[in-house]
CSV table of N, CA and C in Angstrom, one decimal:
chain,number,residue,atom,x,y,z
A,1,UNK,N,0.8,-1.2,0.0
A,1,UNK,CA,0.0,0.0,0.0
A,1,UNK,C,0.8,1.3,0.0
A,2,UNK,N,1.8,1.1,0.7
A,2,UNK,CA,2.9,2.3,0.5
A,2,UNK,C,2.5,3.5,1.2
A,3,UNK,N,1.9,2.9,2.8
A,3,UNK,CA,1.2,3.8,3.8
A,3,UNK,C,2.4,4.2,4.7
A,4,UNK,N,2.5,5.4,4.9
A,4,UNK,CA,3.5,5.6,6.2
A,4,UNK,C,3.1,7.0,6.7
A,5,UNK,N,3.5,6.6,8.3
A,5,UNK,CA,2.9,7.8,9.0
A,5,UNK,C,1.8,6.7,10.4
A,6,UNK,N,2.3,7.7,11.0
A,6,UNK,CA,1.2,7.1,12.1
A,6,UNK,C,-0.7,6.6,11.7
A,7,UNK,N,-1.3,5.9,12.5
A,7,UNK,CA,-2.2,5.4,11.7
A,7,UNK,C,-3.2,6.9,12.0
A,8,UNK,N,-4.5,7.0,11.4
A,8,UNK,CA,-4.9,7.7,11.6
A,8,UNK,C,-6.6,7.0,11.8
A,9,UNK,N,-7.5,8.0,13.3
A,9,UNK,CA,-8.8,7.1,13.2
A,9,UNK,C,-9.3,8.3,13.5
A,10,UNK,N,-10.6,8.5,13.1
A,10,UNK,CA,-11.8,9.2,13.1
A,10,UNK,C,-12.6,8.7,14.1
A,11,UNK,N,-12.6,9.2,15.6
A,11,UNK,CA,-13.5,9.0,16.8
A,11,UNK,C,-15.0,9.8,16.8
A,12,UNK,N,-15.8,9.3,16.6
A,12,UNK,CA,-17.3,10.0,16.0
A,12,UNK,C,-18.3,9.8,17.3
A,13,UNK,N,-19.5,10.5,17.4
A,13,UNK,CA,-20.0,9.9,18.3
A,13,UNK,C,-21.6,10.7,17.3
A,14,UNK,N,-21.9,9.6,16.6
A,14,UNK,CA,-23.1,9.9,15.8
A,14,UNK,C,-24.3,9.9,16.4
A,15,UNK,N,-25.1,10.7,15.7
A,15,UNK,CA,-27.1,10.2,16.1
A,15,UNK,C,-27.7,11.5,17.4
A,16,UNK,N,-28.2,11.1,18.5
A,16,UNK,CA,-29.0,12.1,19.1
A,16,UNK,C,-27.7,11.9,20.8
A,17,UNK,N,-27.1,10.6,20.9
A,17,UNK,CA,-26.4,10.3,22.4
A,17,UNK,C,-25.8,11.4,22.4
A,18,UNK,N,-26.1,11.9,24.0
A,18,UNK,CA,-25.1,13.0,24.4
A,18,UNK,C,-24.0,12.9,25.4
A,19,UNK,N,-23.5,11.0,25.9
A,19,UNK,CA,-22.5,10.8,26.6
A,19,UNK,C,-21.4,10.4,25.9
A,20,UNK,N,-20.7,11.1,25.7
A,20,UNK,CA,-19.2,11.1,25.3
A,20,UNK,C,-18.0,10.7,25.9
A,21,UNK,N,-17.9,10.4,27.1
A,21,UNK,CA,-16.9,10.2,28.0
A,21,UNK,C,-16.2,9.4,27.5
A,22,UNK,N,-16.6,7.8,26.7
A,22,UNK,CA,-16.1,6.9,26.7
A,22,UNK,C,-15.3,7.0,25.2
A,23,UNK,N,-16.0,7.8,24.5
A,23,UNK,CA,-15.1,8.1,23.4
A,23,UNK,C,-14.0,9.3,23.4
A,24,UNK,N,-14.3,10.0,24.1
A,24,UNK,CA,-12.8,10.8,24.6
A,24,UNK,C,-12.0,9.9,25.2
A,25,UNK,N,-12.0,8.9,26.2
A,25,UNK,CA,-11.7,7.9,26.9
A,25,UNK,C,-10.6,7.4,25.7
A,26,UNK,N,-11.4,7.0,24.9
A,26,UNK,CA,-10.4,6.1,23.6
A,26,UNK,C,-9.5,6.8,22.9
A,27,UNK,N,-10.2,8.0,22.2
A,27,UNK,CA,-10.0,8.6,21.7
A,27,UNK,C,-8.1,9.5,21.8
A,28,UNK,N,-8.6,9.3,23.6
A,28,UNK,CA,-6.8,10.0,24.3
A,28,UNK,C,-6.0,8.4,23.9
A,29,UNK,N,-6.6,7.1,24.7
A,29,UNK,CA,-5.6,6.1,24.7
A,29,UNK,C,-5.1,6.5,23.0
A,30,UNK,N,-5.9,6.2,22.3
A,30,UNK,CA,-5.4,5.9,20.8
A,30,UNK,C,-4.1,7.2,20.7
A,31,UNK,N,-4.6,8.3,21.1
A,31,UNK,CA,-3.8,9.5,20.7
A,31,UNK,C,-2.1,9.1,21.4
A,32,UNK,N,-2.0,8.3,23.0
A,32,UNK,CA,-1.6,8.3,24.1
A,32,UNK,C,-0.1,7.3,22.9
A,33,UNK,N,-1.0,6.3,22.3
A,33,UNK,CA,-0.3,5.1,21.7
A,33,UNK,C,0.3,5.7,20.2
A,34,UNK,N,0.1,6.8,19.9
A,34,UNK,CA,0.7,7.4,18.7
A,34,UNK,C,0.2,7.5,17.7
A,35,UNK,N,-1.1,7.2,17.6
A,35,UNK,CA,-2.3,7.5,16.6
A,35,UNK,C,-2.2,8.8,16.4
A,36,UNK,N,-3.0,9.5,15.3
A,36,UNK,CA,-3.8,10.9,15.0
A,36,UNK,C,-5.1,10.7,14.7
A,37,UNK,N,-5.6,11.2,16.0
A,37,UNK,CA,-7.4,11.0,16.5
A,37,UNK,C,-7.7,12.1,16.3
A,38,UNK,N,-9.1,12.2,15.2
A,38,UNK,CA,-9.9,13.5,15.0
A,38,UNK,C,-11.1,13.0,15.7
A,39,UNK,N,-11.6,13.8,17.0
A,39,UNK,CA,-12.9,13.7,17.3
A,39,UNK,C,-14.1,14.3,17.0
A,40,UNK,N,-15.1,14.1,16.6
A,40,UNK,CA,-15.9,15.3,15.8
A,40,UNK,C,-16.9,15.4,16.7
A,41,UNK,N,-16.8,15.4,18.1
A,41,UNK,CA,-17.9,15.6,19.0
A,41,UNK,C,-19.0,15.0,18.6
A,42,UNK,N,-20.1,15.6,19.9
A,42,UNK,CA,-21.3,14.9,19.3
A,42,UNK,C,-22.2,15.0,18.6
A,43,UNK,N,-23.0,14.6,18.6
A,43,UNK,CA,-25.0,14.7,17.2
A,43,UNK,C,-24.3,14.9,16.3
A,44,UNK,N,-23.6,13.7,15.5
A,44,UNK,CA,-23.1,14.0,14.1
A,44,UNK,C,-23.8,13.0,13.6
A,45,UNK,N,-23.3,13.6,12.3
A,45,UNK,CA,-24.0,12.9,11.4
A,45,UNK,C,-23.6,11.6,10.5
A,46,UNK,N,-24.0,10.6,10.1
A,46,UNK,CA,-23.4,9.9,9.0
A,46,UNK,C,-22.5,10.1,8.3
A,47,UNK,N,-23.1,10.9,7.7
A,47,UNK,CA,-22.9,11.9,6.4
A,47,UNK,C,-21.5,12.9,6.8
A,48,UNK,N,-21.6,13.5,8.0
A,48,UNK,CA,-20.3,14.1,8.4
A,48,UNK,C,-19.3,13.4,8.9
A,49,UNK,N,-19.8,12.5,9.6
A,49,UNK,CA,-18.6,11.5,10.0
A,49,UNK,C,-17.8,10.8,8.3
A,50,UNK,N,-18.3,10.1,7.6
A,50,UNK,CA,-18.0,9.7,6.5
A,50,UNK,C,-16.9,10.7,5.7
A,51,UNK,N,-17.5,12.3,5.4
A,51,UNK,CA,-17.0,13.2,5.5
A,51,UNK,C,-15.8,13.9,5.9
A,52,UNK,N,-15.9,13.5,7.0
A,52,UNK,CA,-14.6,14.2,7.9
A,52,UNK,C,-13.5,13.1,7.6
A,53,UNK,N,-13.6,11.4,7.8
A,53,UNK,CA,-12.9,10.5,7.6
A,53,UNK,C,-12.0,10.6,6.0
A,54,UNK,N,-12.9,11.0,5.1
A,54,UNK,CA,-12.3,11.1,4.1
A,54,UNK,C,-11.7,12.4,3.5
A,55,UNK,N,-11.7,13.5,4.5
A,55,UNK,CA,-11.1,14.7,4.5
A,55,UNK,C,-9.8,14.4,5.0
A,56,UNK,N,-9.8,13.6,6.1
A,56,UNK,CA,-8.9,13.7,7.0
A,56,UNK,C,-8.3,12.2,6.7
A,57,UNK,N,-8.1,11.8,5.4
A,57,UNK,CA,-7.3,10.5,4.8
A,57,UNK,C,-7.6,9.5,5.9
A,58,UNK,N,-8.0,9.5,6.8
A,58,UNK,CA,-8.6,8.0,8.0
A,58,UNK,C,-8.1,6.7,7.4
A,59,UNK,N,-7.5,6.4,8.2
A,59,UNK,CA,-7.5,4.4,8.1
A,59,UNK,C,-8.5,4.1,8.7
A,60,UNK,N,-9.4,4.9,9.8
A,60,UNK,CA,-10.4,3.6,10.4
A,60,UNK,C,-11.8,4.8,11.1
A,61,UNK,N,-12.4,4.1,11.4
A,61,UNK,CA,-13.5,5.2,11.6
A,61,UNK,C,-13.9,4.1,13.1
A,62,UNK,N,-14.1,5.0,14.2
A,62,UNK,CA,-14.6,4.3,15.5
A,62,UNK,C,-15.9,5.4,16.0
A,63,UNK,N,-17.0,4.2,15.7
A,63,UNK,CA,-18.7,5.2,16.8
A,63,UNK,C,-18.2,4.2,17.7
A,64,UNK,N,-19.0,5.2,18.8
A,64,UNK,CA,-19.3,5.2,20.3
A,64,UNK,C,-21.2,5.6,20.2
A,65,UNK,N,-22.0,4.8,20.0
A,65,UNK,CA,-23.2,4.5,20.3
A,65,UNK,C,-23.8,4.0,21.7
A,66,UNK,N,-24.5,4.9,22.4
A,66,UNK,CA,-24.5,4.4,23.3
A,66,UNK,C,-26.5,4.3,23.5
A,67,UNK,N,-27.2,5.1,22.4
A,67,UNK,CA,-28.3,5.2,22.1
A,67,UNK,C,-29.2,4.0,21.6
A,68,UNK,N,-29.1,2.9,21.1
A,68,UNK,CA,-29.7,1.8,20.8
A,68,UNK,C,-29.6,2.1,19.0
A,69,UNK,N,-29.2,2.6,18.6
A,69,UNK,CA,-29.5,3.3,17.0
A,69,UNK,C,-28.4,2.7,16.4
A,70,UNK,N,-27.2,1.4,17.4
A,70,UNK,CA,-26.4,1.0,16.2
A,70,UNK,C,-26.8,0.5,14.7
A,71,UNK,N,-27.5,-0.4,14.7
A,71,UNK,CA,-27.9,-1.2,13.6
A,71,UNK,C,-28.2,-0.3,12.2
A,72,UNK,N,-28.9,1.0,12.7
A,72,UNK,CA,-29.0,1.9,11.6
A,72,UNK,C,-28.0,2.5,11.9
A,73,UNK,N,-27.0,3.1,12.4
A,73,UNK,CA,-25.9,4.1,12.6
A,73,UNK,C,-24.7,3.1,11.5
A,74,UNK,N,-24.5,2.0,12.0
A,74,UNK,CA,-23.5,1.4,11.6
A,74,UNK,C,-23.4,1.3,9.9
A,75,UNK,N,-24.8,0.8,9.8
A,75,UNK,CA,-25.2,0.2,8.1
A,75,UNK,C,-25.2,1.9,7.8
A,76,UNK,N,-25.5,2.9,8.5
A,76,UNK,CA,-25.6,4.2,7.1
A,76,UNK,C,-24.0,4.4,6.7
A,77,UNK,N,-23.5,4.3,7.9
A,77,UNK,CA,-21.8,5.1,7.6
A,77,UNK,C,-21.0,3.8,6.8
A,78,UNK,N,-21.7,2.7,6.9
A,78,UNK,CA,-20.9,2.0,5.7
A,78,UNK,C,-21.6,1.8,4.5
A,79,UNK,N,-22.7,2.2,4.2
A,79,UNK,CA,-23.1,2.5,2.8
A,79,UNK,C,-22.3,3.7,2.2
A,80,UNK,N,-22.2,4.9,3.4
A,80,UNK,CA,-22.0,6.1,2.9
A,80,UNK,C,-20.4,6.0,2.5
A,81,UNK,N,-19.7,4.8,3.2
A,81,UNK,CA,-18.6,4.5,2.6
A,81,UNK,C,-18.1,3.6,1.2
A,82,UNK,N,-19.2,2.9,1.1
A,82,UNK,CA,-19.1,2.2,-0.2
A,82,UNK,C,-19.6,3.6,-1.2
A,83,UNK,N,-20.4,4.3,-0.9
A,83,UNK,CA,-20.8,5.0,-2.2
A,83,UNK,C,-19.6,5.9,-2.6
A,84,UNK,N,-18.7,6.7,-1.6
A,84,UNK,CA,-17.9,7.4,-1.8
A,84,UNK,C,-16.4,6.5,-2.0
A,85,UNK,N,-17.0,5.0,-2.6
A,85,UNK,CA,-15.2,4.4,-2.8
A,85,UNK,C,-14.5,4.5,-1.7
A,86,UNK,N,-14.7,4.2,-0.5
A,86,UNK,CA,-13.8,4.2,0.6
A,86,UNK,C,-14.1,3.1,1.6
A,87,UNK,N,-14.4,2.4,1.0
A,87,UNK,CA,-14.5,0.8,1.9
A,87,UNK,C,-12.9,0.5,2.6
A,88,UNK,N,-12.2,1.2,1.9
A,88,UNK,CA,-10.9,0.6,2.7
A,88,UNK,C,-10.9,1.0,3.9
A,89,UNK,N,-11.6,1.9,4.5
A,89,UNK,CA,-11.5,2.9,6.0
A,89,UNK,C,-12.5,1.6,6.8
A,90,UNK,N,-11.7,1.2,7.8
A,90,UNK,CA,-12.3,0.3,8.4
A,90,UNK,C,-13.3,1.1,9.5
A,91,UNK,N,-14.1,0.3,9.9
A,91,UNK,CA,-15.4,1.4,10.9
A,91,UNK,C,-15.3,0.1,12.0
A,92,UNK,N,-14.9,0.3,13.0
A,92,UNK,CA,-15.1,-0.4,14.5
A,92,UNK,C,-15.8,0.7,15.5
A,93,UNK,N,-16.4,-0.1,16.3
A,93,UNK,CA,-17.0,0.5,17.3
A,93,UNK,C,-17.4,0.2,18.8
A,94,UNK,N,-18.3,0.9,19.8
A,94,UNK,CA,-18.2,0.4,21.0
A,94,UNK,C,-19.6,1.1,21.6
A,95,UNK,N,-19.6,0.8,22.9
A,95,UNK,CA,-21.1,0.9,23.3
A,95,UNK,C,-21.7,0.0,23.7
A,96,UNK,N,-23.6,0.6,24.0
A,96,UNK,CA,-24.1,-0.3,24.9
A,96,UNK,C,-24.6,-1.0,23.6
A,97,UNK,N,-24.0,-2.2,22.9
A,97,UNK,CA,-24.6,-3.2,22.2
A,97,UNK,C,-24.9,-4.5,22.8
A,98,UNK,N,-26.0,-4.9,22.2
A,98,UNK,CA,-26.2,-6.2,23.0
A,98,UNK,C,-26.1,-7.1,22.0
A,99,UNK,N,-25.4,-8.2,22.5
A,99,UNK,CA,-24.8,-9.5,22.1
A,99,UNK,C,-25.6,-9.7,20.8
A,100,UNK,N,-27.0,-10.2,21.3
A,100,UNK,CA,-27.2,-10.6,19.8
A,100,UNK,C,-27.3,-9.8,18.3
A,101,UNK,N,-26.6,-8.4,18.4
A,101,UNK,CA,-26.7,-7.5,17.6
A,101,UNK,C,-25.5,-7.4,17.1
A,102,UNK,N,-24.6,-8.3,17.5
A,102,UNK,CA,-22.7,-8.1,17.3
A,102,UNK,C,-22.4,-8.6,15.7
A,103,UNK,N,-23.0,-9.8,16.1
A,103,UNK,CA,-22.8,-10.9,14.9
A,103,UNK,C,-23.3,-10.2,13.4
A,104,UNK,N,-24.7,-10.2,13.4
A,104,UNK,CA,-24.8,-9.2,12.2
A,104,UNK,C,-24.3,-8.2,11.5
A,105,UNK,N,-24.2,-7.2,12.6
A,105,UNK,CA,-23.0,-5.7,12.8
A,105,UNK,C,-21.8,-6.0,12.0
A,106,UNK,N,-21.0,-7.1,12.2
A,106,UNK,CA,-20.0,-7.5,11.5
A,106,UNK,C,-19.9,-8.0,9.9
A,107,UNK,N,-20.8,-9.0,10.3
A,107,UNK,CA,-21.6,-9.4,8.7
A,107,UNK,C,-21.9,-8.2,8.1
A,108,UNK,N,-22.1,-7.4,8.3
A,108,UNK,CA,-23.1,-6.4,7.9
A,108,UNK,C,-21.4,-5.4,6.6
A,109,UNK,N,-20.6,-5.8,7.8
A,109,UNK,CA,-18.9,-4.9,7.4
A,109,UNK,C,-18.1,-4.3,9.0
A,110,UNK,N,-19.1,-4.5,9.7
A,110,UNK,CA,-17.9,-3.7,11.4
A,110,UNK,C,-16.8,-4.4,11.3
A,111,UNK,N,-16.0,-4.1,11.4
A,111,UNK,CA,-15.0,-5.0,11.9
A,111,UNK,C,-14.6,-5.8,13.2
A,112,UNK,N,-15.0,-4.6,14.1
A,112,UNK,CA,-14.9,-4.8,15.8
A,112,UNK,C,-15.7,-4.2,16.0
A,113,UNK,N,-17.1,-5.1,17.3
A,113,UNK,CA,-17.4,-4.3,18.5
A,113,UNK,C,-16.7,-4.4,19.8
A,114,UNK,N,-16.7,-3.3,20.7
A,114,UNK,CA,-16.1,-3.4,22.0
A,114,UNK,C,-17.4,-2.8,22.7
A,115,UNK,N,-17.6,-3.5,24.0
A,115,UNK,CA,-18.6,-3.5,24.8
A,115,UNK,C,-17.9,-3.1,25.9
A,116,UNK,N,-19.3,-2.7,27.0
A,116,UNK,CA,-18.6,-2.1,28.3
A,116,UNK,C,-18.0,-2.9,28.6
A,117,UNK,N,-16.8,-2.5,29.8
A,117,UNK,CA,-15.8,-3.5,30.1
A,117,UNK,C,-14.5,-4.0,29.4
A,118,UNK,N,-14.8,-3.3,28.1
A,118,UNK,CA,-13.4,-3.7,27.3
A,118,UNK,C,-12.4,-2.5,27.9
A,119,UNK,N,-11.4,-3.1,27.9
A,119,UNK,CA,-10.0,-2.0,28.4
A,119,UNK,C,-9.2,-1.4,27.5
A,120,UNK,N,-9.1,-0.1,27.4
A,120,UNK,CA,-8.2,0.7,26.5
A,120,UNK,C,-7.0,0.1,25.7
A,121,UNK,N,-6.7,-0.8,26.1
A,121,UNK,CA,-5.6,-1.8,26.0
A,121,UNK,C,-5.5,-2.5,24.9
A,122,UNK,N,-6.9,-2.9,25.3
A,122,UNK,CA,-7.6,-4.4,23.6
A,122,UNK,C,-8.0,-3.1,22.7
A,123,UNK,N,-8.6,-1.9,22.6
A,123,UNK,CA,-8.8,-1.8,21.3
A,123,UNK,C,-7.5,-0.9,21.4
A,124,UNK,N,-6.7,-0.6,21.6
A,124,UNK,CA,-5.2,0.1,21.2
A,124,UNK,C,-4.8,-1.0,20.3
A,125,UNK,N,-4.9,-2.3,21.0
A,125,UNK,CA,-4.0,-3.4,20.4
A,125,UNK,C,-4.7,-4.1,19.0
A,126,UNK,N,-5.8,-3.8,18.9
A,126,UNK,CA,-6.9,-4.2,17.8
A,126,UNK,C,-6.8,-3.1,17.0
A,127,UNK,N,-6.7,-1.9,17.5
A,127,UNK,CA,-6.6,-1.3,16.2
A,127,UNK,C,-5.1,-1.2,15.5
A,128,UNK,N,-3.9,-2.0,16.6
A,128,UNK,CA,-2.8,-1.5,16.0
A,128,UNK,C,-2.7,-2.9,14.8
A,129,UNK,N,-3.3,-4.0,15.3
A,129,UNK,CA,-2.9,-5.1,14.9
A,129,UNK,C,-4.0,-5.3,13.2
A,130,UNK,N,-5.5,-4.6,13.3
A,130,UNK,CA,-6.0,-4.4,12.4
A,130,UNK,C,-6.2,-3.5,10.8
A,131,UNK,N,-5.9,-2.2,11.8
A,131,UNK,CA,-6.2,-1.2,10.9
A,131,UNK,C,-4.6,-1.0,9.9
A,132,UNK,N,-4.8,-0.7,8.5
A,132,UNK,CA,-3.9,-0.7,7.9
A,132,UNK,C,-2.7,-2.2,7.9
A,133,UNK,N,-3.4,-3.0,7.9
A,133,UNK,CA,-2.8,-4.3,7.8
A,133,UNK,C,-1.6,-4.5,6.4
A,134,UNK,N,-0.5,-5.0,6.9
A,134,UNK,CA,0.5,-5.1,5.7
A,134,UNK,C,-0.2,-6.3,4.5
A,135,UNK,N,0.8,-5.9,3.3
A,135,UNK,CA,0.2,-6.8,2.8
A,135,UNK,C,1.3,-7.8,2.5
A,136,UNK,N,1.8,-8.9,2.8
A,136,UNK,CA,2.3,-9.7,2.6
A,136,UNK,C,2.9,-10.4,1.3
């Protein structure tokens, strides 16, 4: 791919949720581990988040949904990635999702969910180990 440069992820927190914490939360680890994290605060949009990602050259796009609105959150911003030719931007995410909603989410194109309880640690190391993957 002939990528160099620290990785870069787009921390979103789309839809109407107004608790943030946990995505600043990440958002510093990732920054902490040598990432460049753009956060676009909250009540964003699909469409902006998609936007900002592709302004801002993104390897990976991470929502923090904490509203129940994954299932439509996730599937818009990865339509809105296929239409704009940028399926390579991977989109992982976190929140209050419930189990039986994971499996699909992924089928669907997520890459990763992380649920409460996961430690800054695993998605540092998930996105170091995922995002921008060499190619062999």
């Amino acid at each position: 791919m002939g990528v160099s440069g620290p990785i870069r992820v787009v921390v979103a927190k789309p839809g109407l949720d107004g608790h943030d914490r946990g995505a600043k939360v990440i958002a510093r680890a990732l920054r902490d581990a040598g990432m460049e994290v753009i956060y676009t605060g909250l009540h964003q949009t699909p469409e902006q988040i998609v936007d900002t990602a592709i302004q801002e050259d993104a390897d990976a796009i991470g929502l923090s949904i904490l509203s129940g609105a994954h299932n439509t959150l996730f599937a818009k911003v990865l339509e809105l990635l296929k239409e704009r030719d940028a399926e390579d931007i991977k989109v992982f995410g976190g929140g209050i999702i419930p189990e039986d909603d994971i499996a699909p989410l992924k089928e669907l194109g997520v890459a990763a969910i992380f649920t409460p309880g996961t430690t800054t640690t695993e998605v540092v190391t998930w996105v170091r180990d995922h995002v921008r993957e060499l190619a062999v």
